[in-house]
XYZ file of C-alpha atoms in Angstrom:
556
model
C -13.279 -29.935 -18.760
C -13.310 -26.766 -16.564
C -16.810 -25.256 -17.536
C -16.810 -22.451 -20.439
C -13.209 -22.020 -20.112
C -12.478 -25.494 -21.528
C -15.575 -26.487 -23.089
C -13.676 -28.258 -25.746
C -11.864 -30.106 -23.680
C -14.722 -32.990 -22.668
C -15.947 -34.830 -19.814
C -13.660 -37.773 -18.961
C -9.756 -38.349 -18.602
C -9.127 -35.665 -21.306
C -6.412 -33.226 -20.186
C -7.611 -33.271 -16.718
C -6.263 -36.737 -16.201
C -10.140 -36.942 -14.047
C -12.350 -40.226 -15.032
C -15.521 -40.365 -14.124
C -19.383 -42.090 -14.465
C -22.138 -41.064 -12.970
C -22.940 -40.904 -9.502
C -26.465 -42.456 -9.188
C -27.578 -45.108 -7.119
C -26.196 -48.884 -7.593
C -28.636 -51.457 -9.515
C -28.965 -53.160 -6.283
C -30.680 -50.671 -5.119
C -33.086 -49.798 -7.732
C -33.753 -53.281 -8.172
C -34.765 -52.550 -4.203
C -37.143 -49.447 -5.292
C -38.400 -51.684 -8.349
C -40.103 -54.280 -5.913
C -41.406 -51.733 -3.554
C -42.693 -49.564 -5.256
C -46.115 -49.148 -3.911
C -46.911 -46.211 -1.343
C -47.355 -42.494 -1.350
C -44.165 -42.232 -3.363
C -45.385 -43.902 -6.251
C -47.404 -42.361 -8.924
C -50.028 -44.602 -10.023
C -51.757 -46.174 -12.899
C -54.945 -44.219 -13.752
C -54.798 -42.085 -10.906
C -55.250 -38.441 -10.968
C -52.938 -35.657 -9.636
C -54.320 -34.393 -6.631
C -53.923 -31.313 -4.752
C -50.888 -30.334 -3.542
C -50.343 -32.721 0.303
C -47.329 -32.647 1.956
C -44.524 -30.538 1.554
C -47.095 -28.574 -1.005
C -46.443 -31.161 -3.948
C -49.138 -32.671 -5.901
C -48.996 -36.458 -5.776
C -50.797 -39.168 -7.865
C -52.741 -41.749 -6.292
C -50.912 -44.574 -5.183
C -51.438 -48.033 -5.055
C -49.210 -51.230 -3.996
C -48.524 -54.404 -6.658
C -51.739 -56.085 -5.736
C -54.140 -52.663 -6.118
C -56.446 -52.981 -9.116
C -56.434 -49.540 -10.370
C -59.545 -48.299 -12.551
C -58.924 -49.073 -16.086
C -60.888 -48.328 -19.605
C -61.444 -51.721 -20.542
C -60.156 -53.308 -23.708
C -62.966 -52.111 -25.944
C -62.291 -47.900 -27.501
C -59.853 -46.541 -29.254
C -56.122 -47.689 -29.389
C -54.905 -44.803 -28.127
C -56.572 -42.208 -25.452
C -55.185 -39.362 -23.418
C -54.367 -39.921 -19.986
C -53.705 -38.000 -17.341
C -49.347 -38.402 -17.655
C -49.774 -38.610 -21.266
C -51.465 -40.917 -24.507
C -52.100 -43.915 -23.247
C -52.322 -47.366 -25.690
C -54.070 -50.306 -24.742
C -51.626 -53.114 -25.520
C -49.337 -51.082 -22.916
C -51.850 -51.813 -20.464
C -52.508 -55.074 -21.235
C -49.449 -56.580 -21.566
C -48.285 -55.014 -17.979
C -51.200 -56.895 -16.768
C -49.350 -59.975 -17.919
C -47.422 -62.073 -14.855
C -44.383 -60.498 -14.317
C -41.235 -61.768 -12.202
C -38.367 -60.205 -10.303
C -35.941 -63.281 -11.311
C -34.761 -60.915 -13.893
C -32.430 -59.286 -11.180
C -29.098 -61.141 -10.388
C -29.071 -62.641 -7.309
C -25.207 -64.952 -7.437
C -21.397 -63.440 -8.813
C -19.523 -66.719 -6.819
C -17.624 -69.304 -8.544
C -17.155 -69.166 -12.848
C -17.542 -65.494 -14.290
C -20.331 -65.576 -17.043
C -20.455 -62.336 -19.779
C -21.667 -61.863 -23.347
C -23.090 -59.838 -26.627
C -25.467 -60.244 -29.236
C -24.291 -59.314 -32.742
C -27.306 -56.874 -32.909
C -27.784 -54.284 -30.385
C -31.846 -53.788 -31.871
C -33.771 -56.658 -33.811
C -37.465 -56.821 -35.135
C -39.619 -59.452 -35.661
C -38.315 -62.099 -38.091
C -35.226 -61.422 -37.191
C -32.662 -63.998 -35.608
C -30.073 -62.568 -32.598
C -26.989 -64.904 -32.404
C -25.377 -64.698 -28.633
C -21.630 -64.953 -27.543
C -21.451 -66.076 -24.387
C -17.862 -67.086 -22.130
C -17.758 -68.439 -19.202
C -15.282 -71.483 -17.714
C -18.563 -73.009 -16.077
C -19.439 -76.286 -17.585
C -22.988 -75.658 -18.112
C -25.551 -72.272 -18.426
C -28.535 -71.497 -19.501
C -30.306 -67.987 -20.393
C -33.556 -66.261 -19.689
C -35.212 -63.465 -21.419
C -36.888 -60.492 -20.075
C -39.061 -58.021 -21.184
C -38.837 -55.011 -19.113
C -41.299 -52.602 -17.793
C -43.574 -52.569 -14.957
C -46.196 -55.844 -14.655
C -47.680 -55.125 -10.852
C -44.056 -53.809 -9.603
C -42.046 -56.567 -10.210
C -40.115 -54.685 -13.180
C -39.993 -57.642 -15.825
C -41.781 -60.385 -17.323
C -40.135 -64.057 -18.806
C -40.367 -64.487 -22.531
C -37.733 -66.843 -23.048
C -35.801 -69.548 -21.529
C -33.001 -71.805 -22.888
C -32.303 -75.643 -21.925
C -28.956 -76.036 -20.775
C -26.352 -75.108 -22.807
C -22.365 -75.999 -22.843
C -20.064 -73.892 -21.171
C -16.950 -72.537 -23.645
C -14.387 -70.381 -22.202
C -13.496 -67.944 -25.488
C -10.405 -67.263 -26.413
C -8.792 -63.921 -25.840
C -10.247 -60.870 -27.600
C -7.911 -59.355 -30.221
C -6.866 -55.495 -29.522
C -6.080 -53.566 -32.576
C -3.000 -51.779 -32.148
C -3.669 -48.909 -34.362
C -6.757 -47.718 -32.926
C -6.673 -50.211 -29.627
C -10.248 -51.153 -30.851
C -11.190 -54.386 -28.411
C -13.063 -56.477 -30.098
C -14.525 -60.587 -29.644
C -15.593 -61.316 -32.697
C -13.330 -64.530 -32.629
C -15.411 -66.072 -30.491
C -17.998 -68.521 -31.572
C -21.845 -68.294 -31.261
C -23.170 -69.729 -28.559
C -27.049 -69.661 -29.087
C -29.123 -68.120 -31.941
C -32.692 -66.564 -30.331
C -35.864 -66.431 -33.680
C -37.428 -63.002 -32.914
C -40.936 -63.856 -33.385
C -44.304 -62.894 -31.875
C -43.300 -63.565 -28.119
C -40.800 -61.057 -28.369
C -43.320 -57.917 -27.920
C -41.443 -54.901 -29.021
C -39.638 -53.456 -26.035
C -36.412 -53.397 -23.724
C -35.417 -56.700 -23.071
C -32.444 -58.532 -20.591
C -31.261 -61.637 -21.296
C -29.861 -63.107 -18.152
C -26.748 -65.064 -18.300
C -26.619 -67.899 -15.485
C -23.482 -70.358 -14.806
C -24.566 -73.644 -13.388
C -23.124 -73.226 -11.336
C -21.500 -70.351 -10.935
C -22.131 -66.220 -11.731
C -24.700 -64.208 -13.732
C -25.046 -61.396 -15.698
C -26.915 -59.614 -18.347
C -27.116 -58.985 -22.312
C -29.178 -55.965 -23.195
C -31.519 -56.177 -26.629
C -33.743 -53.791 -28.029
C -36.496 -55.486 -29.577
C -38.153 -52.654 -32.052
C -41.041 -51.945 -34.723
C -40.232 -50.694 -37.766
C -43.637 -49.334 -38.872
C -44.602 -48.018 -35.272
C -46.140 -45.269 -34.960
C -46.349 -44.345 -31.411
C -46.735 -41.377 -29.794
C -43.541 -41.871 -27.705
C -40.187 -43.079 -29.044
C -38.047 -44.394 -26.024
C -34.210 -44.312 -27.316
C -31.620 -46.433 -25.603
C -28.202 -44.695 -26.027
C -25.980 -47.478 -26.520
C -23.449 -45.454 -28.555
C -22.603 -43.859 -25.157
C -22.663 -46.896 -23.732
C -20.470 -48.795 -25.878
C -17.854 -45.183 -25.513
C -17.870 -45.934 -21.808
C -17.243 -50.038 -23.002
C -14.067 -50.555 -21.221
C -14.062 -54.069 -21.704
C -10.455 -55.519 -22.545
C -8.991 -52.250 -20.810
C -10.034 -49.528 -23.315
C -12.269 -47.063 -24.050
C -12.988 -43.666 -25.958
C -11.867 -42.032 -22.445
C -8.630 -43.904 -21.423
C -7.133 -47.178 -21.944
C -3.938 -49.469 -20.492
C -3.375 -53.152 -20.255
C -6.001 -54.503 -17.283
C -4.255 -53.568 -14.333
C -3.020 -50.447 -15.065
C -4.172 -46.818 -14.662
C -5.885 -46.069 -18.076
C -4.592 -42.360 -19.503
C -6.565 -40.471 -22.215
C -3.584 -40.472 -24.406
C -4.164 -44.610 -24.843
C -8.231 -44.270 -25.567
C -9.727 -46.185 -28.282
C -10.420 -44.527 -31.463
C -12.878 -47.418 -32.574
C -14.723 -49.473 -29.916
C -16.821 -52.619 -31.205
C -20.355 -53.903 -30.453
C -18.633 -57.348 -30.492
C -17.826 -57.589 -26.941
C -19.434 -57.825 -23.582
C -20.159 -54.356 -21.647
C -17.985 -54.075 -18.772
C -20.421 -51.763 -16.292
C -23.470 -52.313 -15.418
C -23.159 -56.217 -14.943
C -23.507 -56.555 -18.788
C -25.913 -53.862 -18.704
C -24.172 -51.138 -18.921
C -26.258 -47.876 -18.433
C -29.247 -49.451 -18.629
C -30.038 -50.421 -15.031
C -29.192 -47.068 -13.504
C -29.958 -44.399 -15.883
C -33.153 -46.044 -18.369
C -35.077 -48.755 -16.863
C -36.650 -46.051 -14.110
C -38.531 -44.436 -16.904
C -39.094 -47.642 -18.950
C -40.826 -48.771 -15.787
C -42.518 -45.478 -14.863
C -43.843 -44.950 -18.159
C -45.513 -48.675 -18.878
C -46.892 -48.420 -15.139
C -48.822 -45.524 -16.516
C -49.544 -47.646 -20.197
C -48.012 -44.980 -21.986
C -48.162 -45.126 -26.048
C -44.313 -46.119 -26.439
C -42.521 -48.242 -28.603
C -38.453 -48.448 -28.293
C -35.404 -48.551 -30.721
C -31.851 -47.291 -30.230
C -29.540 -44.177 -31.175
C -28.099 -46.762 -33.832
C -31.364 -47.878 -35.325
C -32.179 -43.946 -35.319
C -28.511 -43.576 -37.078
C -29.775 -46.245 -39.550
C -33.371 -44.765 -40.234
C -33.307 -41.224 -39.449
C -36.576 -40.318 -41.199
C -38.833 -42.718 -39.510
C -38.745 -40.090 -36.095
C -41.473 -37.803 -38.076
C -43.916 -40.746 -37.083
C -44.026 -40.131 -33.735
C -45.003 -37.193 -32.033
C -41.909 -37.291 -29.481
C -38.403 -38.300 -29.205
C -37.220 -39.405 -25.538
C -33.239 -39.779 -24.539
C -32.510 -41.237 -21.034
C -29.907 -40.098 -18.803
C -26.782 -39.992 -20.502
C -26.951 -39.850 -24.106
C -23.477 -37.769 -25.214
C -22.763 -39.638 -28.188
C -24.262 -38.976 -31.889
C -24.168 -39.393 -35.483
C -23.994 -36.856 -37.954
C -27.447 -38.766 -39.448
C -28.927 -38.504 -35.966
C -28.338 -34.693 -35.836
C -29.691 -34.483 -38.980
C -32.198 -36.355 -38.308
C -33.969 -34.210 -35.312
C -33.186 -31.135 -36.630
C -35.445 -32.438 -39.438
C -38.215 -33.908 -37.453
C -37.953 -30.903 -35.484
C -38.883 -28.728 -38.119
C -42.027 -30.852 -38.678
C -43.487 -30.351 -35.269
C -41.940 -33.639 -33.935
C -41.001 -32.558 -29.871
C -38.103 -33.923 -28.233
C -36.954 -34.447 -24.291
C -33.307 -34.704 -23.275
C -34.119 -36.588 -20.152
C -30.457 -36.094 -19.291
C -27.192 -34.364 -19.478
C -24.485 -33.787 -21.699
C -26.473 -34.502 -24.984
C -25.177 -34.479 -28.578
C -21.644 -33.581 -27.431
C -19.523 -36.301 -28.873
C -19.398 -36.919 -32.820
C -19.508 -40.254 -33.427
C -19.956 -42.550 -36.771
C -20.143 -46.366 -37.620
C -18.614 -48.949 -39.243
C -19.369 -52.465 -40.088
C -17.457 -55.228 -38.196
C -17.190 -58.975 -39.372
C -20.341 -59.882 -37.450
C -22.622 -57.291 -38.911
C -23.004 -53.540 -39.676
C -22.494 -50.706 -38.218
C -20.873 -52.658 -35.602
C -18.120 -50.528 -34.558
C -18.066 -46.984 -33.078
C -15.586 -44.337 -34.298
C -14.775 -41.755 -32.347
C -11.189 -40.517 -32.323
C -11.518 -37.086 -30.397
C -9.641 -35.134 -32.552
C -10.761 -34.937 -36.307
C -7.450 -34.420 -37.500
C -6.847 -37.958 -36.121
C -9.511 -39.334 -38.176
C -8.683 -41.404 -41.224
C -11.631 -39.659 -42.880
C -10.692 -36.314 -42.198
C -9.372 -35.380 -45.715
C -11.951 -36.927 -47.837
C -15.099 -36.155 -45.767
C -14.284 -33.615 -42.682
C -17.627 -33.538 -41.357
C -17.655 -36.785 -40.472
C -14.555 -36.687 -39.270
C -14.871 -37.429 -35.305
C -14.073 -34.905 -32.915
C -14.121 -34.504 -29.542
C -17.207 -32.210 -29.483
C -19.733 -31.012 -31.826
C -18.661 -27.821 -31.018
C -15.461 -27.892 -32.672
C -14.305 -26.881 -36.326
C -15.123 -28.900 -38.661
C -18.365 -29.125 -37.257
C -18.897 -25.955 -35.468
C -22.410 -27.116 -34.740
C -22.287 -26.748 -30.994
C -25.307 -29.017 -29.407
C -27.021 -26.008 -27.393
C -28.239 -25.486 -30.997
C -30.265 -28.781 -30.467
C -30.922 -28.916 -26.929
C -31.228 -25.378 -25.772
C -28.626 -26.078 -23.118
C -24.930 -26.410 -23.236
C -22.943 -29.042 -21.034
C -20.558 -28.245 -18.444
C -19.120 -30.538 -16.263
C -19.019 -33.258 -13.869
C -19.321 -34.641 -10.395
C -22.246 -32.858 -8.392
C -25.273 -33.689 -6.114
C -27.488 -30.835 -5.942
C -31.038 -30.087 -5.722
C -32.977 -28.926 -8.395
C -34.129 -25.139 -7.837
C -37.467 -24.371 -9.353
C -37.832 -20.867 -11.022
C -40.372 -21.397 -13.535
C -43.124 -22.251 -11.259
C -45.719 -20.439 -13.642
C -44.816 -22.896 -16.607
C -47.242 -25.407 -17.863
C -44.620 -28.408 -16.686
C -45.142 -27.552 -12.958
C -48.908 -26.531 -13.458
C -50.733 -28.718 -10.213
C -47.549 -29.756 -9.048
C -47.945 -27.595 -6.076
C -44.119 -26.428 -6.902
C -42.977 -22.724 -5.970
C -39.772 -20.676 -6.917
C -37.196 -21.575 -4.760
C -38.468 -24.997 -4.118
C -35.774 -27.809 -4.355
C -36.072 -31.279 -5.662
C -33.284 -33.332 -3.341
C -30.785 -34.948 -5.172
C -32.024 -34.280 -8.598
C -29.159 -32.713 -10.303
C -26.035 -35.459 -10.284
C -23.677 -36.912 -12.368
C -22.883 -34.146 -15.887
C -25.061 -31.154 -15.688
C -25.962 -28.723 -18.534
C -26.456 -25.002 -17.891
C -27.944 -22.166 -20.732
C -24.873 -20.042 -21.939
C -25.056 -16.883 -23.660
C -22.232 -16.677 -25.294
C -22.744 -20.097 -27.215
C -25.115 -20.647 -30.780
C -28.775 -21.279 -28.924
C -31.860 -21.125 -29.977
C -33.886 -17.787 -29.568
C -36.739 -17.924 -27.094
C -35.279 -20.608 -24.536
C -37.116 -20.590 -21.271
C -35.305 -21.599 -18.023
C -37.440 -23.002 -15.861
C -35.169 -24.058 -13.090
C -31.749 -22.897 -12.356
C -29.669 -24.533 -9.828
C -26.450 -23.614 -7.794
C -24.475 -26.272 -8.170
C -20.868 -27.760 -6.334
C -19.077 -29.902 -9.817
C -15.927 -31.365 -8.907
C -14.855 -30.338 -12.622
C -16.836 -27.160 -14.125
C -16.715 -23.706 -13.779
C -20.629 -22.948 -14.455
C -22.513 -21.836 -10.964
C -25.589 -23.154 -12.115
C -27.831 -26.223 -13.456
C -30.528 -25.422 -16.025
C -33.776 -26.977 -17.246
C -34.870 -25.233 -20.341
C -37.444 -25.400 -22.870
C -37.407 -23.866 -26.293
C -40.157 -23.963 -29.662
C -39.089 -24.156 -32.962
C -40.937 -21.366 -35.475
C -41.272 -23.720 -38.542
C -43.747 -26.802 -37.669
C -43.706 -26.008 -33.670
C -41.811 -28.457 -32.280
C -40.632 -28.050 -28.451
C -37.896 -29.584 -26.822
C -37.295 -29.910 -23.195
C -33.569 -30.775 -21.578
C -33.773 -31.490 -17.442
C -30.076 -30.542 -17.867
C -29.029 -33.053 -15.198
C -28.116 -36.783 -15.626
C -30.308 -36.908 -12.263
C -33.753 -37.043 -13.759
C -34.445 -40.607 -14.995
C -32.957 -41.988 -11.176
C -35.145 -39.844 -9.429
C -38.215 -41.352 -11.002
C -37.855 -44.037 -8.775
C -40.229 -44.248 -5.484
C -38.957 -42.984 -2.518
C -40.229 -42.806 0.836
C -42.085 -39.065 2.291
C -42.006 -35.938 -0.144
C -40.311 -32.814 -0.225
C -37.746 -31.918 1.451
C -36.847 -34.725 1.667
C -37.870 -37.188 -1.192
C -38.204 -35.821 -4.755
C -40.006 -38.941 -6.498
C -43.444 -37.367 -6.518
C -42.359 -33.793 -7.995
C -40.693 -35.589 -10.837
C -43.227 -37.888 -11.458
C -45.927 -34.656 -11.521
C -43.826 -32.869 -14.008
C -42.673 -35.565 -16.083
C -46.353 -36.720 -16.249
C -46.992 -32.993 -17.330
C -43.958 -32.563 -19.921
C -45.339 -36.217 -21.789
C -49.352 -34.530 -21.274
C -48.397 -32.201 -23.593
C -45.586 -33.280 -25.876
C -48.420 -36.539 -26.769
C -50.579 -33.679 -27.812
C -48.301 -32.675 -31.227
C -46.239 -29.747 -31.679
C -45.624 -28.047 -28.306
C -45.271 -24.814 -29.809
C -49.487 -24.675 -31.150
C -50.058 -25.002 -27.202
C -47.105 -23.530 -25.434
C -44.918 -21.687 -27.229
C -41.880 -20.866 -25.491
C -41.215 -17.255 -23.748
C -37.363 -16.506 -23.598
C -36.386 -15.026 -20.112
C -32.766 -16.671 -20.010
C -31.910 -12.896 -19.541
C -33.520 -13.002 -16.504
C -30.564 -15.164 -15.391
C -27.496 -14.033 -17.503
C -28.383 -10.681 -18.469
């Protein structure tokens, strides 16, 4: 894609021939940041925002892994405000619990180790089988729970004996849609979710004996939560990025070969290891930073995934907000649905990300479960479905007929292309997100605005009082838009507000960094995230802070 010109076009091979992920920093070194945390660049638990220090940014007070920070104690209410948002006291307690770095992977020599579980979310009373390959002779798997506990980023829940090694046989490629899929292997290891498996994020660490390691992500969630936060891990984009077995919903070739769009996967299955990420896939780089950053400060989260949302689109009207990570481009016609519905009862809604709701996207059951395999073919006429059922048909945007539901309707801001690091620009420096920040117009947040960006544009369906509150130049290598754009918008009928950082940036920069601005942006984006969940935990953003267009301001 080549900005407005080609908006239908897509991010990825498409007709530019261009593939690309985004550019944010490796696990290895978050996994770094994770364990050092501590210091002026961290925000800490309990503390209050200060005035603005150095480089005329407000910081929170900091503390290292062994600081005992001021707490409520267990007695009170469930829930409480805090100063970054509600608070919930099983959040606070159970990051008190001993937590571990071992969850990171610390060997890739000798026998390869991957897998999947046949679910990609489970609740309690629920039993996860696991697939695991690997030409070692032995293994054996730990499970993590992820969040903060004292800076070392995950706690151990679960650990197998050792377990046979079984090198799988080759997974089977269907030829009409060059779907990849393993579900000839056999199970490996059935996990019982039960009560150690606290609802949350969770890695299960594959190790060889000897031999390499990797991961298996698992969202562990709660059905009749109702938190004030709902954390969403995008796994539909991860699984279109899956290019496992050589193809993906962006390119695909024999391994060894250059993929090209015109061999992408129309279907991609759940039943098969992720290829990035170490078995991780986005997780790592573009979710965990928040997952950490918002248990450090006990937030009042629970977790479940844009497929368990696909599955139960009415249960969002619990909460009070819906949170996407990083890059979340993929979505179901029931997830549209679904937050245009809960929007319209007050529910708010942060796009902590770029490029959201652009791809349409439905599922299908697979032998090893349902909705086990993601359709996507990129061009509805291409879809099976198309005749019977055209909006469901998948195309490559929302944006195009059938649909003709373009996602700036949704998020306020419209994506645009690829390949940038940039600094955030603030504009908006009289908004309630930056209020004690310390943050100015013209003030720039290093590094913030990477991988797909989003910008507000005019000509496309948006909502009618969206409020830019930064605006950006940015340098894509593919897109013609000048400019990056955080907006906010309200929504007349039950007040809900939704906020979209319009970079894929964001969730990254959460992570602790050494010094402040210019040069380190952790702090601002702690401040204003802090700020954005202060008031989003409150209910409907619009009863507090309803929206006041000036995207004329910028683009007349």
């Amino acid at each position: 894609m080549t900005g407005r010109a080609r908006r239908g076009e897509g991010h990825g091979p498409g007709r530019s021939g261009v593939r690309h992920r985004a550019p944010v920093a490796g696990a290895a070194a978050l996994a770094l940041a994770l364990t050092g945390c501590g210091g002026a660049a961290s925000s800490a638990r309990g503390g209050a925002v200060s005035r603005a220090g150095a480089g005329g940014v407000a910081t929170r007070a900091a503390h290292g892994p062994g600081a005992k920070p001021e707490r409520p104690r267990a007695a009170g209410p469930a829930t409480f405000p805090g100063p970054d948002g509600v608070e919930a006291r099983w959040v606070i307690a159970e990051n008190r619990r001993p937590g571990t770095t071992q969850w990171h992977l610390s060997g890739t020599a000798g026998p390869s180790i991957n897998g999947f579980a046949d679910m990609v979310a489970a609740h309690a009373g629920q039993t996860v089988t696991m697939y695991v390959t690997t030409t070692a002779a032995h293994y054996h798997v730990s499970a993590y729970r992820m969040g903060y506990y004292g800076g070392k980023g995950g706690r151990l829940v679960w650990r197998s004996g050792e377990l046979s090694g079984v090198a799988q046989p080759p997974c089977t490629l269907a030829p009409a849609t060059r779907m990849v899929a393993c579900d000839n292997w056999s199970p490996s290891f059935k996990v019982a979710i039960g009560p150690r498996f606290v609802q949350g994020d969770y890695l299960f660490k594959l190790v060889a004996d000897p031999g390499g390691q990797s991961w298996v992500p698992l969202t562990v969630w709660d059905p009749s939560s109702r938190s004030t936060y709902l954390v969403q891990n995008s796994v539909l984009t991860w699984q279109g990025w899956n290019n496992w077995g050589g193809y993906d919903m962006y390119g695909g070739a024999p391994p060894g070969q250059t993929p090209l769009y015109s061999q992408r996967a129309y279907v991609e299955s759940f039943d098969r290891p992720y290829a990035n990420g170490n078995g991780a896939a986005d997780f790592i780089n573009l979710e965990l930073p928040f997952v950490y950053w918002a248990e450090e400060h006990g937030l009042d989260v629970s977790y479940w995934t844009d497929v368990t949302f696909a599955q139960h689109p009415g249960l969002l009207a619990r909460h009070r907000a819906l949170l996407t990570m990083g890059h979340d481009e993929t979505w179901t016609l029931a997830e549209r649905d679904g937050v245009v519905a809960a929007r319209a009862e007050g529910v708010n809604v942060v796009y902590f990300g770029a490029s959201p709701v652009l791809r349409h996207a439905r599922l299908e059951p697979s032998p090893l479960g349902p909705d086990r395999e993601e359709v996507d073919y990129r061009d509805p006429q291409l879809d099976p479905i198309y005749a019977k059922s055209p909006l469901l048909a998948t195309g490559n945007t929302w944006a195009q007929p059938p649909d003709n539901l373009p996602p700036s309707q949704v998020v306020g801001d419209t994506y645009e292309g690829y390949g940038l690091d940039d600094p955030m620009v603030v504009t908006g420096a009289g908004a309630w997100p930056f209020a004690g920040t310390g943050l100015k117009n013209g003030d720039q947040l290093p590094g913030v605005v990477t991988g797909d960006y989003d910008s507000y544009d005019p000509a496309s369906l948006n909502p009618p009082n969206v409020e830019v509150l930064a605006h950006s130049p940015v340098h894509p290598q593919v897109g013609n838009a000048p400019y990056a754009d955080m907006t906010y918008y309200t929504w007349a009928k039950g007040g809900g507000g939704v906020l979209a950082t319009g970079t894929i940036g964001w969730v990254p920069s959460l992570t602790a960094c050494t010094g402040t601005l210019p040069t380190c942006a952790s702090p601002a984006v702690q401040a204003v995230t802090g700020n954005i969940l202060s008031l989003f935990g409150k209910g409907p953003a619009g009863r507090y802070h309803p929206s006041v267009a000036n995207w004329r301001a910028y683009y007349g």
